[in-house]
PDB file of C-alpha atoms in Angstrom:
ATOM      1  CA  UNK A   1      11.158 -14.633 -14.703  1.00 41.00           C
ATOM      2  CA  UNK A   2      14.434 -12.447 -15.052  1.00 46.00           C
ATOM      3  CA  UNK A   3      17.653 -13.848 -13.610  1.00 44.00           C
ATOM      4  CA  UNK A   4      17.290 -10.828 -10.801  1.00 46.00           C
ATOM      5  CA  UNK A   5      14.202 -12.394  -9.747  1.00 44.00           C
ATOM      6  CA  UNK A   6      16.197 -15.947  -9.836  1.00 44.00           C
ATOM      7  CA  UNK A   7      18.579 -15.029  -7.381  1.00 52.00           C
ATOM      8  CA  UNK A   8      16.755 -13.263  -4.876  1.00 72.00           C
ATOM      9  CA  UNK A   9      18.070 -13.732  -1.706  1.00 81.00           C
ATOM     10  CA  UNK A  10      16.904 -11.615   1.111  1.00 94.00           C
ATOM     11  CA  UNK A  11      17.870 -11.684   4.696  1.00 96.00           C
ATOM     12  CA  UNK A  12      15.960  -8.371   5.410  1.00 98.00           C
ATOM     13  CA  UNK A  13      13.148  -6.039   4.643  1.00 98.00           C
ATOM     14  CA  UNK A  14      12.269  -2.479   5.413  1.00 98.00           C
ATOM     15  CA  UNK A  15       8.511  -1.392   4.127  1.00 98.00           C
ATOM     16  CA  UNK A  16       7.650   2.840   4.115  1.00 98.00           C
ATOM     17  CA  UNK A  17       4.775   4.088   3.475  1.00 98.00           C
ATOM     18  CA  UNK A  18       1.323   5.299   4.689  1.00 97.00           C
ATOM     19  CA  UNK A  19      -1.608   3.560   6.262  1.00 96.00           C
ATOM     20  CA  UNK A  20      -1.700   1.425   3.477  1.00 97.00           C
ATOM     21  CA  UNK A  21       1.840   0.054   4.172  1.00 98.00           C
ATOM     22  CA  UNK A  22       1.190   0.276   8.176  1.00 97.00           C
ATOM     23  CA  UNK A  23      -1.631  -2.300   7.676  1.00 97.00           C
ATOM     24  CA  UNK A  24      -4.780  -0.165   9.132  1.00 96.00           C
ATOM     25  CA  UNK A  25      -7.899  -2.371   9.543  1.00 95.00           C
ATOM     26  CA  UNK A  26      -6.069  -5.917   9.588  1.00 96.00           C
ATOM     27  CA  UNK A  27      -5.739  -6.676  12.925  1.00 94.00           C
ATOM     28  CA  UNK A  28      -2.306  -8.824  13.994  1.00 87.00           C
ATOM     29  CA  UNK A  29      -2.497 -10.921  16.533  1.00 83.00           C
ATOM     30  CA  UNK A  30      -0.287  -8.783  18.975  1.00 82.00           C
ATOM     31  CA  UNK A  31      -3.312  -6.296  18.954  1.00 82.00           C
ATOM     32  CA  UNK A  32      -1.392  -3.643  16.013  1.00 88.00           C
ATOM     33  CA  UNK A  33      -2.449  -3.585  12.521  1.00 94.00           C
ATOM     34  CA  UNK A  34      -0.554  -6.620  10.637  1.00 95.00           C
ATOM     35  CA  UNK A  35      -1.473  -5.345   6.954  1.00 97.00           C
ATOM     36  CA  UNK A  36       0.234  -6.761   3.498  1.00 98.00           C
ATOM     37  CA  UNK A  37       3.782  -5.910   4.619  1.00 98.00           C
ATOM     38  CA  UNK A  38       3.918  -7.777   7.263  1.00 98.00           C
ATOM     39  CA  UNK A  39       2.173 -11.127   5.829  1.00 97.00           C
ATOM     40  CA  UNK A  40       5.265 -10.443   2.773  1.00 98.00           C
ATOM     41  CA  UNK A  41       7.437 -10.341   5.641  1.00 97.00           C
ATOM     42  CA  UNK A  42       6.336 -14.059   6.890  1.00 96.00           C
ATOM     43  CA  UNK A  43       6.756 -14.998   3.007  1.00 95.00           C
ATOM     44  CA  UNK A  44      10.196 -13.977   3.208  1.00 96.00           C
ATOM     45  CA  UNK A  45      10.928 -15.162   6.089  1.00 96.00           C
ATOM     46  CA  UNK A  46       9.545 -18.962   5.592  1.00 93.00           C
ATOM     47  CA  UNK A  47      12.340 -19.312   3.255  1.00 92.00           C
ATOM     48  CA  UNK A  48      15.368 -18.828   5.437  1.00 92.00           C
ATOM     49  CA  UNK A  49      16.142 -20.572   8.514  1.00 90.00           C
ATOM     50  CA  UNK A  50      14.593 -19.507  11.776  1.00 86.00           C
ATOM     51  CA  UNK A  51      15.380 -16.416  12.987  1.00 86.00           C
ATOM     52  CA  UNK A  52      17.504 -15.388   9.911  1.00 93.00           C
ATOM     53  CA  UNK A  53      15.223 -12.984   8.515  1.00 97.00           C
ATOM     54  CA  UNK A  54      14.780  -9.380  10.051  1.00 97.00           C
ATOM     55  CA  UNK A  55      11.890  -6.712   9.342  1.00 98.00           C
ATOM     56  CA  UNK A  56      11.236  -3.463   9.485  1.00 98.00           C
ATOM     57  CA  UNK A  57       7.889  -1.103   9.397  1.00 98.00           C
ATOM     58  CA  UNK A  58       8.248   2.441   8.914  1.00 98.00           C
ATOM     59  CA  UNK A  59       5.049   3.452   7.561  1.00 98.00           C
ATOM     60  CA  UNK A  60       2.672   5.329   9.429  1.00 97.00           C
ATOM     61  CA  UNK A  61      -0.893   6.462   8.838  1.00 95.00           C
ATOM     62  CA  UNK A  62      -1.941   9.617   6.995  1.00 93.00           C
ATOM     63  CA  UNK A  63       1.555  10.604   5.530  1.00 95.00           C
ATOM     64  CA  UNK A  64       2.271  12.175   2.292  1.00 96.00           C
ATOM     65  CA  UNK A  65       5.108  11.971   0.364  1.00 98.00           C
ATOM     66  CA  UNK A  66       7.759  14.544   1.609  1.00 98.00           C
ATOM     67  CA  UNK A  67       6.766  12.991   4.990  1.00 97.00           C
ATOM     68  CA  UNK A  68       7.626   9.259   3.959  1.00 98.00           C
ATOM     69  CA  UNK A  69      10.927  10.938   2.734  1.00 98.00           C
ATOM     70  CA  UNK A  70      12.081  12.669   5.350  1.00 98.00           C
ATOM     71  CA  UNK A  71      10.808  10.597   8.331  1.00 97.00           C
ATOM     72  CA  UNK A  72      11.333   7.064   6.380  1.00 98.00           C
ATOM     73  CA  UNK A  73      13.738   7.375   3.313  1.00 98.00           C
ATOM     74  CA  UNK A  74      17.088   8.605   5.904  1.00 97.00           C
ATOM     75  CA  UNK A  75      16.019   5.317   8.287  1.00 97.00           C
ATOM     76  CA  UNK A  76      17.024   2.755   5.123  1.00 97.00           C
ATOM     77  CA  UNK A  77      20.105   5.128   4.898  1.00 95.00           C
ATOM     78  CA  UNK A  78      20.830   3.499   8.975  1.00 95.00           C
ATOM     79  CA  UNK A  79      19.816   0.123   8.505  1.00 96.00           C
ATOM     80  CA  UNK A  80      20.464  -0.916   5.102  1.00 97.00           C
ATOM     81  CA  UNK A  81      17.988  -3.582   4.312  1.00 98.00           C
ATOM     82  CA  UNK A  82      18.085  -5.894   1.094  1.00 98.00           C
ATOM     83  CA  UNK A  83      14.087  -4.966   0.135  1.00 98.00           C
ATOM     84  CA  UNK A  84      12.361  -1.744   0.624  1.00 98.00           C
ATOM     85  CA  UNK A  85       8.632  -1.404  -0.708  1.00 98.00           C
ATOM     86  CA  UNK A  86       8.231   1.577  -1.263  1.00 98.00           C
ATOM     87  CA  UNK A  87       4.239   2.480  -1.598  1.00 98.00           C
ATOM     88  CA  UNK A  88       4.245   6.762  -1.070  1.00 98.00           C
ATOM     89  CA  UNK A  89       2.219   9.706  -2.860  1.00 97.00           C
ATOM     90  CA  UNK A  90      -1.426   8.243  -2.561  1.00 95.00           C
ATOM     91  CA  UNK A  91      -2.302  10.879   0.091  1.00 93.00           C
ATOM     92  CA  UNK A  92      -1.005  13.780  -2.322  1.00 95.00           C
ATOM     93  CA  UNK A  93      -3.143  12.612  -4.833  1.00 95.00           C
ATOM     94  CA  UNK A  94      -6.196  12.346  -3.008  1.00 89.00           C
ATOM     95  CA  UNK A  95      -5.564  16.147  -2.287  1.00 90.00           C
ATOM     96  CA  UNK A  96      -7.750  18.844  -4.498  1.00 88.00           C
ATOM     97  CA  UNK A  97      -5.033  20.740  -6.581  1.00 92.00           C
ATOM     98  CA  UNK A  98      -2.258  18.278  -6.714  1.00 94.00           C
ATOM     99  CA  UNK A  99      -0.195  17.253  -9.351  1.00 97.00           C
ATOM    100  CA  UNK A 100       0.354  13.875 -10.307  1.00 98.00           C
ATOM    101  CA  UNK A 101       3.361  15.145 -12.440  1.00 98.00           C
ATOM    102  CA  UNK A 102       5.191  16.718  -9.622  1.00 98.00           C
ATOM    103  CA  UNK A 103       4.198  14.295  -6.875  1.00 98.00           C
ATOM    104  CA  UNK A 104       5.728  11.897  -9.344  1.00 98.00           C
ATOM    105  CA  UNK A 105       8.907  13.715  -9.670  1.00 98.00           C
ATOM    106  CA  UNK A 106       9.702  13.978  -5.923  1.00 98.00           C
ATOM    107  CA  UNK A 107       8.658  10.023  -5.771  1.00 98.00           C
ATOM    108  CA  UNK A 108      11.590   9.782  -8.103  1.00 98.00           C
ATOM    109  CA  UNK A 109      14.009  11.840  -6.042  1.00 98.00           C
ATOM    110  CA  UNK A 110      13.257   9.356  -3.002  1.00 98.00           C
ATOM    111  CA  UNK A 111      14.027   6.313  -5.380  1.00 98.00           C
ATOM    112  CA  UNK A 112      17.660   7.714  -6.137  1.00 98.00           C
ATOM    113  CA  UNK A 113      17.929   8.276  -2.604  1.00 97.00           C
ATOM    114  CA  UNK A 114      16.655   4.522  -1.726  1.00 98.00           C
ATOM    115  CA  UNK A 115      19.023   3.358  -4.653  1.00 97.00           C
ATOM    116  CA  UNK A 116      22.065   3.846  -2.663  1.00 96.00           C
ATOM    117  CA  UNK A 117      20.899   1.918   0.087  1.00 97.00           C
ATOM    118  CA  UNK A 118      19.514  -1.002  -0.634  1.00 97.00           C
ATOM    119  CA  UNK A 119      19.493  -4.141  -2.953  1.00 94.00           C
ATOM    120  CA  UNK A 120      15.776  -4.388  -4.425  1.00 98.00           C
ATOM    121  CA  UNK A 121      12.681  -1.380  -4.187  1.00 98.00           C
ATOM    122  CA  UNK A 122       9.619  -3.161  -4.854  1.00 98.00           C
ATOM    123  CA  UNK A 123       6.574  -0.599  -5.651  1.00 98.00           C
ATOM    124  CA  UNK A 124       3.226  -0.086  -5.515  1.00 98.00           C
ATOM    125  CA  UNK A 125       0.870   1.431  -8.550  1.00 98.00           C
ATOM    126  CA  UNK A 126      -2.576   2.771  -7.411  1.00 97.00           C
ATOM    127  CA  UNK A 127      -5.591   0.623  -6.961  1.00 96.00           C
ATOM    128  CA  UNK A 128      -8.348   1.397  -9.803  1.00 96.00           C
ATOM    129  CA  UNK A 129     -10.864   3.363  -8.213  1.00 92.00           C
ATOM    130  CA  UNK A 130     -13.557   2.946 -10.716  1.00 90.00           C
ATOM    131  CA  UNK A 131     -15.801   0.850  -8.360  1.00 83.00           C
ATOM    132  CA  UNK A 132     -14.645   3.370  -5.127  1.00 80.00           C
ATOM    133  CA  UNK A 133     -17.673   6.003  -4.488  1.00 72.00           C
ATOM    134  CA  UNK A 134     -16.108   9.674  -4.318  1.00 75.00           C
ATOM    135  CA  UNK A 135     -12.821   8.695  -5.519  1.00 83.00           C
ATOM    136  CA  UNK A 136     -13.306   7.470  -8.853  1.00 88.00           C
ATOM    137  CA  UNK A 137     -13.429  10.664 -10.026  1.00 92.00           C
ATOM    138  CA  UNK A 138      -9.811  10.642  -9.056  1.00 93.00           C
ATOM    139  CA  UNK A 139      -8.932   7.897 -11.490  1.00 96.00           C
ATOM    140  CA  UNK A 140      -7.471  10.287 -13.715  1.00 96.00           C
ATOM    141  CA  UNK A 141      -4.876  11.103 -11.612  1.00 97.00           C
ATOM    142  CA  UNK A 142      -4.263   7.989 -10.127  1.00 97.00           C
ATOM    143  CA  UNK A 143      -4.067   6.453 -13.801  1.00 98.00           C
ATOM    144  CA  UNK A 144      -1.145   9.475 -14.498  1.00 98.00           C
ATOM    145  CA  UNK A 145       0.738   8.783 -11.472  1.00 98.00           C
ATOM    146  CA  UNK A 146       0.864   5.129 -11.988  1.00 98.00           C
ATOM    147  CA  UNK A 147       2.192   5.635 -15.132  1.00 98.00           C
ATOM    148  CA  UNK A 148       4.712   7.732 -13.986  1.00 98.00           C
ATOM    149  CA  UNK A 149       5.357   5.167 -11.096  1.00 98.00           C
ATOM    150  CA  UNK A 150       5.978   2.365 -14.220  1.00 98.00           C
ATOM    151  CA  UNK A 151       8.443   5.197 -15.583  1.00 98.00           C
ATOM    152  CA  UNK A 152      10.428   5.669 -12.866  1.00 98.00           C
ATOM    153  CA  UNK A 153      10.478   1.638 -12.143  1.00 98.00           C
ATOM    154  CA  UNK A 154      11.864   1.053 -15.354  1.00 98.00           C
ATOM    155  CA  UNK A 155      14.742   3.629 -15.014  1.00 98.00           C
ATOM    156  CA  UNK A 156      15.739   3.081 -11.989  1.00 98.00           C
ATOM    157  CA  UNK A 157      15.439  -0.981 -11.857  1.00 97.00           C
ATOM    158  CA  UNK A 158      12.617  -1.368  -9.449  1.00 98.00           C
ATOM    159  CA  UNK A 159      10.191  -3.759  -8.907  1.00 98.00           C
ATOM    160  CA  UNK A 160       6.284  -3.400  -9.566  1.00 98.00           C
ATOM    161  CA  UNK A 161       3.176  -4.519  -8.260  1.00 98.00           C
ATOM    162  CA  UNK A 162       0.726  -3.317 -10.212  1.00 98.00           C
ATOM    163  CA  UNK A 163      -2.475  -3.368  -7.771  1.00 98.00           C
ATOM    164  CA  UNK A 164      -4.404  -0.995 -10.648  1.00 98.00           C
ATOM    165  CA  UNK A 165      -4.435  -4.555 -12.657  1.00 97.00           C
ATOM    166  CA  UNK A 166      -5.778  -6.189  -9.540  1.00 97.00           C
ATOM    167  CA  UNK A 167      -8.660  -7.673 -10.455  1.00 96.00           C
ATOM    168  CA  UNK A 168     -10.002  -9.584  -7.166  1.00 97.00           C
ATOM    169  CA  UNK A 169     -10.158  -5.987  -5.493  1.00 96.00           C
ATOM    170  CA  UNK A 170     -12.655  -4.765  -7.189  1.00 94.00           C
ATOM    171  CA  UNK A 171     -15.142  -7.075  -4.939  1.00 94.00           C
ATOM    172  CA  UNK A 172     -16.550  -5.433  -1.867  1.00 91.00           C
ATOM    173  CA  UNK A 173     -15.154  -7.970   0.045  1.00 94.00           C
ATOM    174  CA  UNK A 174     -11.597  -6.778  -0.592  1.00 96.00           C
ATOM    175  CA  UNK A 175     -12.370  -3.430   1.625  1.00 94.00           C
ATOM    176  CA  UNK A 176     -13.105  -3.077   5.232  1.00 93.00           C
ATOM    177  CA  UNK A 177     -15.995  -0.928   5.814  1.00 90.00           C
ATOM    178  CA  UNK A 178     -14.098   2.899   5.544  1.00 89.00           C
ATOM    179  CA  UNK A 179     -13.695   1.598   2.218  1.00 83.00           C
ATOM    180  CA  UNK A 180     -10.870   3.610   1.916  1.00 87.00           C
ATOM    181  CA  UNK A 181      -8.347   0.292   3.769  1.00 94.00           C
ATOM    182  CA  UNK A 182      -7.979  -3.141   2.972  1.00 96.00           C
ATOM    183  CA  UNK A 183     -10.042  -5.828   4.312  1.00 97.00           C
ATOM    184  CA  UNK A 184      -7.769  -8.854   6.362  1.00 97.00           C
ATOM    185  CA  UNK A 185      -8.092 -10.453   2.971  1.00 98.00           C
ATOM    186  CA  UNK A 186      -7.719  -7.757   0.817  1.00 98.00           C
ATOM    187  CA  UNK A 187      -4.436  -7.189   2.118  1.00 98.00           C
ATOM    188  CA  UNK A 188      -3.548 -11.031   1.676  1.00 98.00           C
ATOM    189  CA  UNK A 189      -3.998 -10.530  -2.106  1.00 98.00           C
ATOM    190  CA  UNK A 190      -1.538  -7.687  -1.692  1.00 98.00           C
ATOM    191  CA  UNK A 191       0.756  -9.319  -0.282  1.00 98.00           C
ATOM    192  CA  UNK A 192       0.501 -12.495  -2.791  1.00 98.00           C
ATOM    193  CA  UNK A 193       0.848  -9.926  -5.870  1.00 98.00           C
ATOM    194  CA  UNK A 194       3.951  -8.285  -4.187  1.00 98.00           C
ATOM    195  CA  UNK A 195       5.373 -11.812  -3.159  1.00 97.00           C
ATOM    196  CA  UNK A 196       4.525 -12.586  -7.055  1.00 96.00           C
ATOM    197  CA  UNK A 197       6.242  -9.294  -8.454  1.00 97.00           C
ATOM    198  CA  UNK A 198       9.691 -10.294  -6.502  1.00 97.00           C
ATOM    199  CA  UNK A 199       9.255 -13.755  -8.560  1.00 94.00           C
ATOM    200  CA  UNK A 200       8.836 -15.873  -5.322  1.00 93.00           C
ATOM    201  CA  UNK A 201       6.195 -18.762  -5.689  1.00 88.00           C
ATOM    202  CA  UNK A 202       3.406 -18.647  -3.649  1.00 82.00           C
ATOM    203  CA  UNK A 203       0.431 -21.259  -2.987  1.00 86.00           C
ATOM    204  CA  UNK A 204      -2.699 -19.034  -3.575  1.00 94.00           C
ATOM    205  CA  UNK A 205      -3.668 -16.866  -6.206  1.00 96.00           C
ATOM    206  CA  UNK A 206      -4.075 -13.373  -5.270  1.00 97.00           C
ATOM    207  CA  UNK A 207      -7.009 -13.579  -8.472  1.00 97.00           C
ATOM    208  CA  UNK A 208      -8.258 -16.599  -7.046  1.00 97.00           C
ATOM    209  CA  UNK A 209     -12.570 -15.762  -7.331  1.00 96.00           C
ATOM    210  CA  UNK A 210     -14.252 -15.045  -4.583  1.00 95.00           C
ATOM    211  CA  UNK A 211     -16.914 -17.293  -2.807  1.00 93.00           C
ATOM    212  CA  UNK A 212     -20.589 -16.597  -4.431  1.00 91.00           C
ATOM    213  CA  UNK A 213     -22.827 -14.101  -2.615  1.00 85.00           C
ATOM    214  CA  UNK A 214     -26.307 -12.779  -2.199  1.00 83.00           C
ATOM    215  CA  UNK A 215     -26.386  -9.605  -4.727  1.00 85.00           C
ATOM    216  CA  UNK A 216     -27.856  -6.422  -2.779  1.00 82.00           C
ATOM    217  CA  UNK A 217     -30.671  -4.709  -3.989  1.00 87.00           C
ATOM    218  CA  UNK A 218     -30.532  -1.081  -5.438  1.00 86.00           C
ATOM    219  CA  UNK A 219     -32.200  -0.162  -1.924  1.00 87.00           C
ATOM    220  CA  UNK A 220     -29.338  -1.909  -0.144  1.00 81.00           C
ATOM    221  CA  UNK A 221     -26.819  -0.545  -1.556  1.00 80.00           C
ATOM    222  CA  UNK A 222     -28.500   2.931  -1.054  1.00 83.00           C
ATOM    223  CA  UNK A 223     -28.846   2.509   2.339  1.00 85.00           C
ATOM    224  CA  UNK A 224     -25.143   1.126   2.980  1.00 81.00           C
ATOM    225  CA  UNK A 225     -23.821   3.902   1.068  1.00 80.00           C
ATOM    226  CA  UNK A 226     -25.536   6.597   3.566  1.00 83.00           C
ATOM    227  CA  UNK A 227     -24.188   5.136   6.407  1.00 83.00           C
ATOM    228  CA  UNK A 228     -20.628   5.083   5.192  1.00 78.00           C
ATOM    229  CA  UNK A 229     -21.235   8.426   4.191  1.00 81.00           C
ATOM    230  CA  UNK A 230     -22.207   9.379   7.829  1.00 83.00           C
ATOM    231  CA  UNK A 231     -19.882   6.977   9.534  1.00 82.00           C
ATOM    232  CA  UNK A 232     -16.374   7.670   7.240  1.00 75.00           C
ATOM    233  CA  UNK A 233     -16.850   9.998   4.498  1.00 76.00           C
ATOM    234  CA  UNK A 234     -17.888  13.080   6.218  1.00 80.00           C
ATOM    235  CA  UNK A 235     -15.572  12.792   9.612  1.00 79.00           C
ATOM    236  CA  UNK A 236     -12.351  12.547   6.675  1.00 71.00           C
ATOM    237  CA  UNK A 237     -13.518  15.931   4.741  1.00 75.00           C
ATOM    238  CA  UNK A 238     -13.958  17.055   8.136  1.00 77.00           C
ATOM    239  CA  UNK A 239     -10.249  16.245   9.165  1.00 74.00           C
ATOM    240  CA  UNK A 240      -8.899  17.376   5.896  1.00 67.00           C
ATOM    241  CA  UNK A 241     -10.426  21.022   6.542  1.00 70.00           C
ATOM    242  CA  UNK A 242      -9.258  21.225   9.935  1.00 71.00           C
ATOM    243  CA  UNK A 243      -5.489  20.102   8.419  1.00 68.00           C
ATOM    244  CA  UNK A 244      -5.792  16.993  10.598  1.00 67.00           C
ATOM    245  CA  UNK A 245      -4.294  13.835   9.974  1.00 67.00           C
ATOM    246  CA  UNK A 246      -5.179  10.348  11.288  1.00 69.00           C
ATOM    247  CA  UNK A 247      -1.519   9.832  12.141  1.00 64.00           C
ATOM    248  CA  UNK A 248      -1.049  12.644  14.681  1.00 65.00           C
ATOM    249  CA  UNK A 249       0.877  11.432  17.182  1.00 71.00           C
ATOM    250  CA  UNK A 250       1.319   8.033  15.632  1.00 84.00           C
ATOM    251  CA  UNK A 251       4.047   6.256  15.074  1.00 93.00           C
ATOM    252  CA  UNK A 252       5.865   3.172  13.417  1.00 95.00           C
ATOM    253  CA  UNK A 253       5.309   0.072  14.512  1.00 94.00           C
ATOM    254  CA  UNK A 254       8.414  -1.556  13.888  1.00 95.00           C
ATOM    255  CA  UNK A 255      11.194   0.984  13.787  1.00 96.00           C
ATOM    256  CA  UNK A 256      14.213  -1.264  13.550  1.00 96.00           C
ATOM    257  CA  UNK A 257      15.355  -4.219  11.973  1.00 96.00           C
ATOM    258  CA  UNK A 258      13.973  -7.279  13.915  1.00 95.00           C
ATOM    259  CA  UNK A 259      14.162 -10.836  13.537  1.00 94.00           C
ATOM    260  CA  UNK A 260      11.124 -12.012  12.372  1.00 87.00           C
TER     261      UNK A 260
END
């Protein structure tokens, strides 16, 4: 552990992002998505007295990257928090035709930008999609990206959670059932490997194995993958081709900087 990681202190938080940061398919208990962000957010704030820690959620559903930086990046320039996550550029590189090499320099621009304004960026690599039907044939460019993402972390002093060497998300059971979001516990290994990358100490082990399980039969697995297909693959092509985004008229769920 570095002496940064030593000395953390934070008394606030601001997380940006997409659906992944926004939380989508972990319900809170105030009836909103809670997500990884928010259960870092609880880590952070059982280590300060009551009511001295304040958080922030910017990130909304479906945004790419110029999106997160013009919506998001200017709101850390208002409130000034001591961590920003900073998970952005996943949605480009889902896209046919993009470029992992230019999505990665604009990712960088948004770093300098977040540089002045805060303490500590913590952020996110790409999951490994090797296990993910459809998209591992994006692993490629997710691979490129990420290491561009280590890149720009090391430059610019940032802090990593590397979720492509996640491990315990390769298991179904880490996915809700677009497969494209985190599962409740999914995103509690998320937020365990971010808590982890800021050098806190945490009681579980986001690689802790997962409780046995019935294996499915080839003809199981057939028939689940048809009626994801049906149910979630085809309405998001459809979506994409009609320019549409699941975050339409959506928007943050935590704006400003609010004790926690």
């Amino acid at each position: 552990m570095d002496d940064h990681q030593e000395t953390l202190d934070l008394g606030s938080y601001a997380a940006l992002g997409d659906s992944f940061t926004e939380g989508l398919n972990d319900p809170g208990p105030d009836g909103r998505f809670a997500g990884w962000a928010d259960r870092l957010a609880a880590m952070l704030a059982a280590r300060r007295p009551a009511g001295d820690f304040r958080y922030a959620n910017l990130a909304v559903r479906g945004r790419l990257l110029d999106q997160v930086t013009a919506e998001q990046v200017p709101q850390v320039r208002r409130i000034r928090p001591d961590l920003v996550t900073f998970c952005a550029g996943g949605n480009d590189i889902l896209r046919p035709g993009s470029d992992p090499d230019e999505v990665a320099e604009r990712f960088e621009d948004a770093v300098l930008e977040l540089r002045e304004h805060t303490g500590t960026i913590l952020i996110c690599t790409g999951f490994d999609t090797r296990t993910v039907p459809v998209l591992r044939h994006l692993r490629g460019k997710i691979a490129t990206y990420n290491g561009h993402l280590r890149a720009i972390a090391d430059r610019n002093g940032c802090q990593v959670a590397d979720l492509w060497s996640l491990r315990s998300v390769h298991d179904r059971r880490a996915w809700s059932e677009d497969r494209l979001h985190l599962s409740p516990e999914g995103h509690q290994r998320v937020a365990l490997l971010a808590a982890r990358s800021l050098g806190l100490a945490a009681d579980q082990d986001p690689e802790a194995p997962w409780p046995a399980r019935p294996e499915q039969t080839p003809a199981e697995q057939r028939r689940e993958n048809l009626q994801w297909a049906r149910a979630y693959l085809l309405p998001w092509v459809g979506r994409r081709l009609r320019g549409e985004s699941s975050g339409d008229h959506v928007e943050a769920k935590r704006p400003e900087l609010l004790p926690l």
